mmCIF file of C-alpha atoms in Angstrom:
data_model
loop_
_atom_site.group_PDB
_atom_site.id
_atom_site.type_symbol
_atom_site.label_atom_id
_atom_site.label_comp_id
_atom_site.label_asym_id
_atom_site.label_seq_id
_atom_site.Cartn_x
_atom_site.Cartn_y
_atom_site.Cartn_z
ATOM 1 C CA MET A 1 -30.420 -71.003 68.751
ATOM 2 C CA TYR A 2 -34.125 -70.560 68.139
ATOM 3 C CA GLN A 3 -36.229 -68.249 70.296
ATOM 4 C CA LYS A 4 -39.974 -67.681 70.564
ATOM 5 C CA THR A 5 -41.293 -64.175 69.991
ATOM 6 C CA SER A 6 -44.413 -62.303 68.937
ATOM 7 C CA ALA A 7 -44.061 -60.211 65.789
ATOM 8 C CA LEU A 8 -45.784 -57.681 63.567
ATOM 9 C CA VAL A 9 -44.898 -57.858 59.880
ATOM 10 C CA LEU A 10 -43.652 -54.488 58.608
ATOM 11 C CA SER A 11 -42.619 -55.308 55.048
ATOM 12 C CA ALA A 12 -41.649 -58.112 52.689
ATOM 13 C CA MET A 13 -39.180 -57.740 49.809
ATOM 14 C CA LYS A 14 -38.324 -60.309 47.173
ATOM 15 C CA TYR A 15 -34.758 -61.580 47.381
ATOM 16 C CA ALA A 16 -33.099 -63.541 44.567
ATOM 17 C CA ASP A 17 -35.507 -65.701 42.542
ATOM 18 C CA ASN A 18 -37.612 -67.376 45.204
ATOM 19 C CA SER A 19 -36.854 -65.913 48.607
ATOM 20 C CA LEU A 20 -38.070 -63.006 50.733
ATOM 21 C CA ILE A 21 -36.522 -60.672 53.260
ATOM 22 C CA VAL A 22 -39.217 -59.879 55.806
ATOM 23 C CA ARG A 23 -38.930 -57.046 58.311
ATOM 24 C CA CYS A 24 -40.800 -57.533 61.564
ATOM 25 C CA PHE A 25 -41.226 -55.663 64.817
ATOM 26 C CA THR A 26 -40.899 -58.204 67.598
ATOM 27 C CA ARG A 27 -42.012 -57.806 71.188
ATOM 28 C CA GLU A 28 -38.771 -59.168 72.630
ATOM 29 C CA TYR A 29 -36.091 -57.826 70.280
ATOM 30 C CA GLY A 30 -37.522 -54.833 68.409
ATOM 31 C CA GLY A 31 -37.030 -54.646 64.651
ATOM 32 C CA CYS A 32 -35.639 -57.791 63.013
ATOM 33 C CA SER A 33 -35.040 -58.839 59.426
ATOM 34 C CA TYR A 34 -35.548 -62.450 58.379
ATOM 35 C CA LEU A 35 -34.385 -64.284 55.290
ATOM 36 C CA LEU A 36 -37.032 -66.731 54.111
ATOM 37 C CA LYS A 37 -35.179 -68.991 51.692
ATOM 38 C CA GLY A 38 -37.226 -70.594 48.934
ATOM 39 C CA ILE A 39 -40.582 -69.437 50.284
ATOM 40 C CA LEU A 40 -41.740 -68.461 46.790
ATOM 41 C CA LYS A 41 -41.140 -71.952 45.393
ATOM 42 C CA PRO A 42 -44.386 -73.924 45.004
ATOM 43 C CA SER A 43 -44.776 -76.337 47.942
ATOM 44 C CA LYS A 44 -41.064 -76.191 48.759
ATOM 45 C CA SER A 45 -41.195 -74.232 52.004
ATOM 46 C CA ALA A 46 -42.745 -75.116 55.354
ATOM 47 C CA LEU A 47 -43.570 -71.396 55.679
ATOM 48 C CA LYS A 48 -46.342 -69.946 53.533
ATOM 49 C CA VAL A 49 -45.966 -66.534 51.943
ATOM 50 C CA GLY A 50 -49.552 -65.648 52.877
ATOM 51 C CA LEU A 51 -48.520 -65.437 56.525
ATOM 52 C CA PHE A 52 -46.403 -62.359 55.905
ATOM 53 C CA GLN A 53 -49.010 -59.791 54.932
ATOM 54 C CA PRO A 54 -48.624 -56.181 56.134
ATOM 55 C CA LEU A 55 -49.039 -55.921 59.921
ATOM 56 C CA ALA A 56 -49.927 -59.580 60.366
ATOM 57 C CA GLN A 57 -49.505 -60.616 63.994
ATOM 58 C CA LEU A 58 -47.441 -63.777 64.242
ATOM 59 C CA ALA A 59 -45.901 -66.113 66.763
ATOM 60 C CA LEU A 60 -42.387 -66.955 65.577
ATOM 61 C CA VAL A 61 -39.778 -69.528 66.396
ATOM 62 C CA ALA A 62 -36.700 -67.858 64.984
ATOM 63 C CA THR A 63 -33.040 -67.107 65.430
ATOM 64 C CA TYR A 64 -31.913 -63.704 66.625
ATOM 65 C CA LYS A 65 -28.558 -62.025 66.175
ATOM 66 C CA GLU A 66 -28.277 -58.292 66.620
ATOM 67 C CA GLY A 67 -27.553 -56.449 63.377
ATOM 68 C CA ALA A 68 -27.762 -59.556 61.205
ATOM 69 C CA LEU A 69 -30.330 -61.399 59.111
ATOM 70 C CA SER A 70 -32.170 -64.023 61.124
ATOM 71 C CA TYR A 71 -34.102 -67.133 60.144
ATOM 72 C CA ILE A 72 -37.621 -68.333 60.911
ATOM 73 C CA LYS A 73 -38.244 -71.989 61.686
ATOM 74 C CA GLU A 74 -41.949 -71.733 62.496
ATOM 75 C CA ALA A 75 -44.622 -69.058 62.114
ATOM 76 C CA LYS A 76 -48.310 -69.017 62.921
ATOM 77 C CA VAL A 77 -50.951 -66.321 63.100
ATOM 78 C CA ILE A 78 -51.730 -65.113 66.628
ATOM 79 C CA HIS A 79 -54.691 -62.887 65.806
ATOM 80 C CA PRO A 80 -56.390 -63.838 62.534
ATOM 81 C CA TYR A 81 -57.781 -60.749 60.850
ATOM 82 C CA SER A 82 -61.326 -60.777 59.525
ATOM 83 C CA THR A 83 -61.314 -57.542 57.532
ATOM 84 C CA LEU A 84 -57.904 -55.852 57.692
ATOM 85 C CA HIS A 85 -56.592 -57.248 54.399
ATOM 86 C CA THR A 86 -59.910 -57.708 52.573
ATOM 87 C CA HIS A 87 -61.964 -54.593 53.288
ATOM 88 C CA PRO A 88 -61.408 -52.135 50.398
ATOM 89 C CA TYR A 89 -60.720 -49.167 52.700
ATOM 90 C CA LYS A 90 -59.138 -50.884 55.685
ATOM 91 C CA SER A 91 -56.610 -52.611 53.434
ATOM 92 C CA VAL A 92 -55.356 -49.232 52.183
ATOM 93 C CA VAL A 93 -55.182 -47.895 55.750
ATOM 94 C CA THR A 94 -53.212 -51.012 56.717
ATOM 95 C CA ILE A 95 -50.626 -50.411 53.996
ATOM 96 C CA PHE A 96 -50.305 -46.785 55.119
ATOM 97 C CA LEU A 97 -49.874 -47.786 58.771
ATOM 98 C CA SER A 98 -47.305 -50.436 57.847
ATOM 99 C CA GLU A 99 -45.210 -47.742 56.140
ATOM 100 C CA VAL A 100 -45.411 -45.533 59.218
ATOM 101 C CA CYS A 101 -44.545 -48.434 61.526
ATOM 102 C CA ALA A 102 -41.612 -49.451 59.346
ATOM 103 C CA GLN A 103 -40.082 -46.035 60.015
ATOM 104 C CA ILE A 104 -40.663 -45.851 63.766
ATOM 105 C CA CYS A 105 -39.992 -49.492 64.775
ATOM 106 C CA GLN A 106 -36.234 -49.410 65.177
ATOM 107 C CA PRO A 107 -33.889 -52.379 64.573
ATOM 108 C CA ASP A 108 -32.798 -54.289 67.673
ATOM 109 C CA THR A 109 -34.668 -51.844 69.933
ATOM 110 C CA PRO A 110 -37.427 -53.564 71.916
ATOM 111 C CA ASP A 111 -40.340 -51.369 72.993
ATOM 112 C CA VAL A 112 -43.072 -53.384 74.680
ATOM 113 C CA PRO A 113 -45.521 -50.464 75.191
ATOM 114 C CA LEU A 114 -45.230 -49.603 71.490
ATOM 115 C CA PHE A 115 -45.711 -53.232 70.447
ATOM 116 C CA ASP A 116 -48.770 -53.610 72.664
ATOM 117 C CA PHE A 117 -50.271 -50.340 71.391
ATOM 118 C CA LEU A 118 -49.869 -51.427 67.765
ATOM 119 C CA SER A 119 -51.311 -54.857 68.461
ATOM 120 C CA GLU A 120 -54.315 -53.428 70.307
ATOM 121 C CA GLN A 121 -55.151 -50.792 67.703
ATOM 122 C CA LEU A 122 -54.804 -53.194 64.792
ATOM 123 C CA HIS A 123 -57.282 -55.474 66.555
ATOM 124 C CA HIS A 124 -59.603 -52.485 66.972
ATOM 125 C CA LEU A 125 -59.306 -51.562 63.291
ATOM 126 C CA ASP A 126 -60.043 -55.142 62.290
ATOM 127 C CA THR A 127 -63.054 -55.736 64.539
ATOM 128 C CA THR A 128 -64.916 -52.421 64.231
ATOM 129 C CA ASP A 129 -66.633 -50.709 61.329
ATOM 130 C CA TYR A 130 -64.383 -48.702 59.051
ATOM 131 C CA ASN A 131 -64.003 -45.130 60.263
ATOM 132 C CA PRO A 132 -62.275 -42.452 58.148
ATOM 133 C CA HIS A 133 -60.799 -40.853 61.283
ATOM 134 C CA PHE A 134 -58.984 -43.953 62.536
ATOM 135 C CA HIS A 135 -55.612 -43.339 60.900
ATOM 136 C CA LEU A 136 -55.582 -39.737 62.156
ATOM 137 C CA LYS A 137 -56.285 -40.795 65.736
ATOM 138 C CA PHE A 138 -53.655 -43.520 65.352
ATOM 139 C CA LEU A 139 -50.991 -41.029 64.286
ATOM 140 C CA LEU A 140 -51.853 -38.688 67.150
ATOM 141 C CA SER A 141 -51.870 -41.426 69.792
ATOM 142 C CA LEU A 142 -48.610 -42.838 68.486
ATOM 143 C CA THR A 143 -46.852 -39.525 69.162
ATOM 144 C CA ARG A 144 -47.429 -40.046 72.887
ATOM 145 C CA LEU A 145 -45.287 -43.191 72.766
ATOM 146 C CA LEU A 146 -42.686 -41.503 70.564
ATOM 147 C CA GLY A 147 -42.323 -38.526 72.886
ATOM 148 C CA PHE A 148 -43.868 -35.618 70.980
ATOM 149 C CA TYR A 149 -47.572 -35.687 71.836
ATOM 150 C CA PRO A 150 -49.134 -32.229 71.358
ATOM 151 C CA ASP A 151 -49.296 -30.038 74.439
ATOM 152 C CA THR A 152 -53.041 -29.501 74.925
ATOM 153 C CA THR A 153 -52.725 -26.998 77.804
ATOM 154 C CA HIS A 154 -53.963 -24.149 75.612
ATOM 155 C CA ASP A 155 -55.903 -26.064 72.985
ATOM 156 C CA HIS A 156 -58.584 -23.342 72.917
ATOM 157 C CA LEU A 157 -56.163 -21.063 71.054
ATOM 158 C CA PRO A 158 -56.585 -20.563 67.258
ATOM 159 C CA TYR A 159 -53.254 -21.977 66.002
ATOM 160 C CA PHE A 160 -51.198 -25.131 66.468
ATOM 161 C CA ASN A 161 -47.451 -24.653 66.029
ATOM 162 C CA ILE A 162 -46.088 -27.754 64.288
ATOM 163 C CA GLU A 163 -42.480 -26.919 65.128
ATOM 164 C CA GLU A 164 -43.098 -26.611 68.880
ATOM 165 C CA GLY A 165 -46.085 -28.912 69.303
ATOM 166 C CA VAL A 166 -48.132 -26.285 71.164
ATOM 167 C CA PHE A 167 -51.277 -24.219 70.625
ATOM 168 C CA THR A 168 -50.649 -20.487 70.212
ATOM 169 C CA ALA A 169 -52.589 -17.226 70.082
ATOM 170 C CA THR A 170 -50.756 -15.902 67.031
ATOM 171 C CA GLU A 171 -49.582 -17.211 63.675
ATOM 172 C CA ASN A 172 -45.913 -17.161 64.681
ATOM 173 C CA THR A 173 -44.640 -19.709 62.142
ATOM 174 C CA PRO A 174 -45.549 -20.744 58.584
ATOM 175 C CA HIS A 175 -45.720 -24.314 59.903
ATOM 176 C CA HIS A 176 -49.041 -24.213 61.687
ATOM 177 C CA ILE A 177 -52.565 -25.636 61.698
ATOM 178 C CA ALA A 178 -55.628 -23.392 61.847
ATOM 179 C CA GLY A 179 -59.305 -23.152 60.896
ATOM 180 C CA HIS A 180 -61.385 -26.260 60.230
ATOM 181 C CA THR A 181 -58.267 -28.436 60.259
ATOM 182 C CA LEU A 182 -57.422 -27.214 63.753
ATOM 183 C CA SER A 183 -60.963 -27.912 64.935
ATOM 184 C CA LEU A 184 -60.653 -31.509 63.725
ATOM 185 C CA LEU A 185 -57.256 -31.858 65.399
ATOM 186 C CA THR A 186 -58.626 -30.617 68.730
ATOM 187 C CA THR A 187 -61.651 -32.898 68.502
ATOM 188 C CA LEU A 188 -59.507 -35.948 67.786
ATOM 189 C CA LEU A 189 -57.187 -35.175 70.699
ATOM 190 C CA HIS A 190 -60.180 -35.468 73.028
ATOM 191 C CA THR A 191 -61.995 -38.391 71.378
ATOM 192 C CA PRO A 192 -61.123 -41.995 72.397
ATOM 193 C CA PHE A 193 -60.787 -44.648 69.694
ATOM 194 C CA GLY A 194 -64.048 -46.203 70.832
ATOM 195 C CA GLU A 195 -65.969 -42.989 70.140
ATOM 196 C CA LEU A 196 -64.632 -42.171 66.673
ATOM 197 C CA ASN A 197 -67.946 -43.292 65.202
ATOM 198 C CA THR A 198 -69.562 -40.202 66.738
ATOM 199 C CA LEU A 199 -67.437 -37.822 64.639
ATOM 200 C CA LYS A 200 -68.397 -36.168 61.395
ATOM 201 C CA SER A 201 -66.007 -34.141 59.245
ATOM 202 C CA ARG A 202 -65.352 -33.078 55.670
ATOM 203 C CA HIS A 203 -62.912 -35.194 53.672
ATOM 204 C CA GLU A 204 -61.038 -31.997 52.740
ATOM 205 C CA ASP A 205 -60.323 -31.399 56.424
ATOM 206 C CA ARG A 206 -59.264 -34.997 57.018
ATOM 207 C CA ASN A 207 -56.861 -34.851 54.083
ATOM 208 C CA ALA A 208 -55.471 -31.513 55.224
ATOM 209 C CA LEU A 209 -54.931 -32.791 58.761
ATOM 210 C CA LEU A 210 -53.274 -35.956 57.470
ATOM 211 C CA VAL A 211 -50.733 -33.901 55.512
ATOM 212 C CA GLN A 212 -50.050 -31.688 58.522
ATOM 213 C CA LEU A 213 -49.630 -34.636 60.890
ATOM 214 C CA LEU A 214 -47.058 -36.177 58.579
ATOM 215 C CA LYS A 215 -45.230 -32.828 58.558
ATOM 216 C CA TYR A 216 -45.396 -32.918 62.349
ATOM 217 C CA TYR A 217 -43.696 -36.326 62.294
ATOM 218 C CA GLN A 218 -41.031 -35.013 59.940
ATOM 219 C CA TRP A 219 -40.301 -32.159 62.319
ATOM 220 C CA HIS A 220 -40.080 -34.298 65.452
ATOM 221 C CA TYR A 221 -39.025 -37.819 64.424
ATOM 222 C CA PRO A 222 -35.501 -38.193 63.005
ATOM 223 C CA ASN A 223 -35.315 -39.120 59.327
ATOM 224 C CA PHE A 224 -39.050 -39.632 58.921
ATOM 225 C CA LYS A 225 -39.581 -39.950 55.168
ATOM 226 C CA GLU A 226 -42.482 -39.417 52.804
ATOM 227 C CA ILE A 227 -45.167 -42.091 52.836
ATOM 228 C CA LYS A 228 -45.586 -43.678 49.414
ATOM 229 C CA SER A 229 -49.202 -44.728 49.962
ATOM 230 C CA LEU A 230 -50.335 -41.231 51.012
ATOM 231 C CA GLU A 231 -52.015 -40.334 47.708
ATOM 232 C CA VAL A 232 -54.050 -43.547 47.656
ATOM 233 C CA LEU A 233 -55.060 -43.072 51.279
ATOM 234 C CA GLN A 234 -56.182 -39.506 50.580
ATOM 235 C CA GLN A 235 -58.557 -40.865 47.960
ATOM 236 C CA VAL A 236 -59.917 -43.421 50.420
ATOM 237 C CA VAL A 237 -60.556 -40.962 53.250
ATOM 238 C CA SER A 238 -62.907 -39.036 50.982
ATOM 239 C CA TYR A 239 -65.369 -41.845 51.781
#
């Protein structure tokens, strides 16, 4: 039986000679995998491969069966992107965010607040000028939904303990953030997305904070793996 659902595309992998397996995060069902038979054949499929770009927001008419491959009958774009896949920097950020989302959007586990957050912030990324702090603010804000947002009670202190997620007065663990990187972290914690354009920072500090935030995810989110697009993103954030 076919159901209607909103979806974010997480990844697409070639299957056999002319098919794709597409992973999506749906608003109603959580993570789902779809087999798109024959979509890579010229003019043979009612679905077009261009619909399934990273983090595309789609309206689907599709089957759903927990733990099994599903099938899409119809797909159309809900929010057409103007810059997300064409801007030279935003496109790299989008690939990075799709890798992160693929790890935290769990199969068959609906999470409406998470879906709405992702949809809203992708719209923001698409419709505003590129900002080299966006992905950092995204990672920080996402931790609130995942349950390990930093405790800012003592954010005037000189160290941030990655293991505990708290600011401390002493360097009580090798896994900590300090110095200029800490200053950027504290600033981002108190800066809304809409005010990121007011920030200025060195690319060395942005890269350092990015590495530390990914370590923070690895400490607090089960089985969080290395991000393959990290090196490319680090080159982009030097802009």
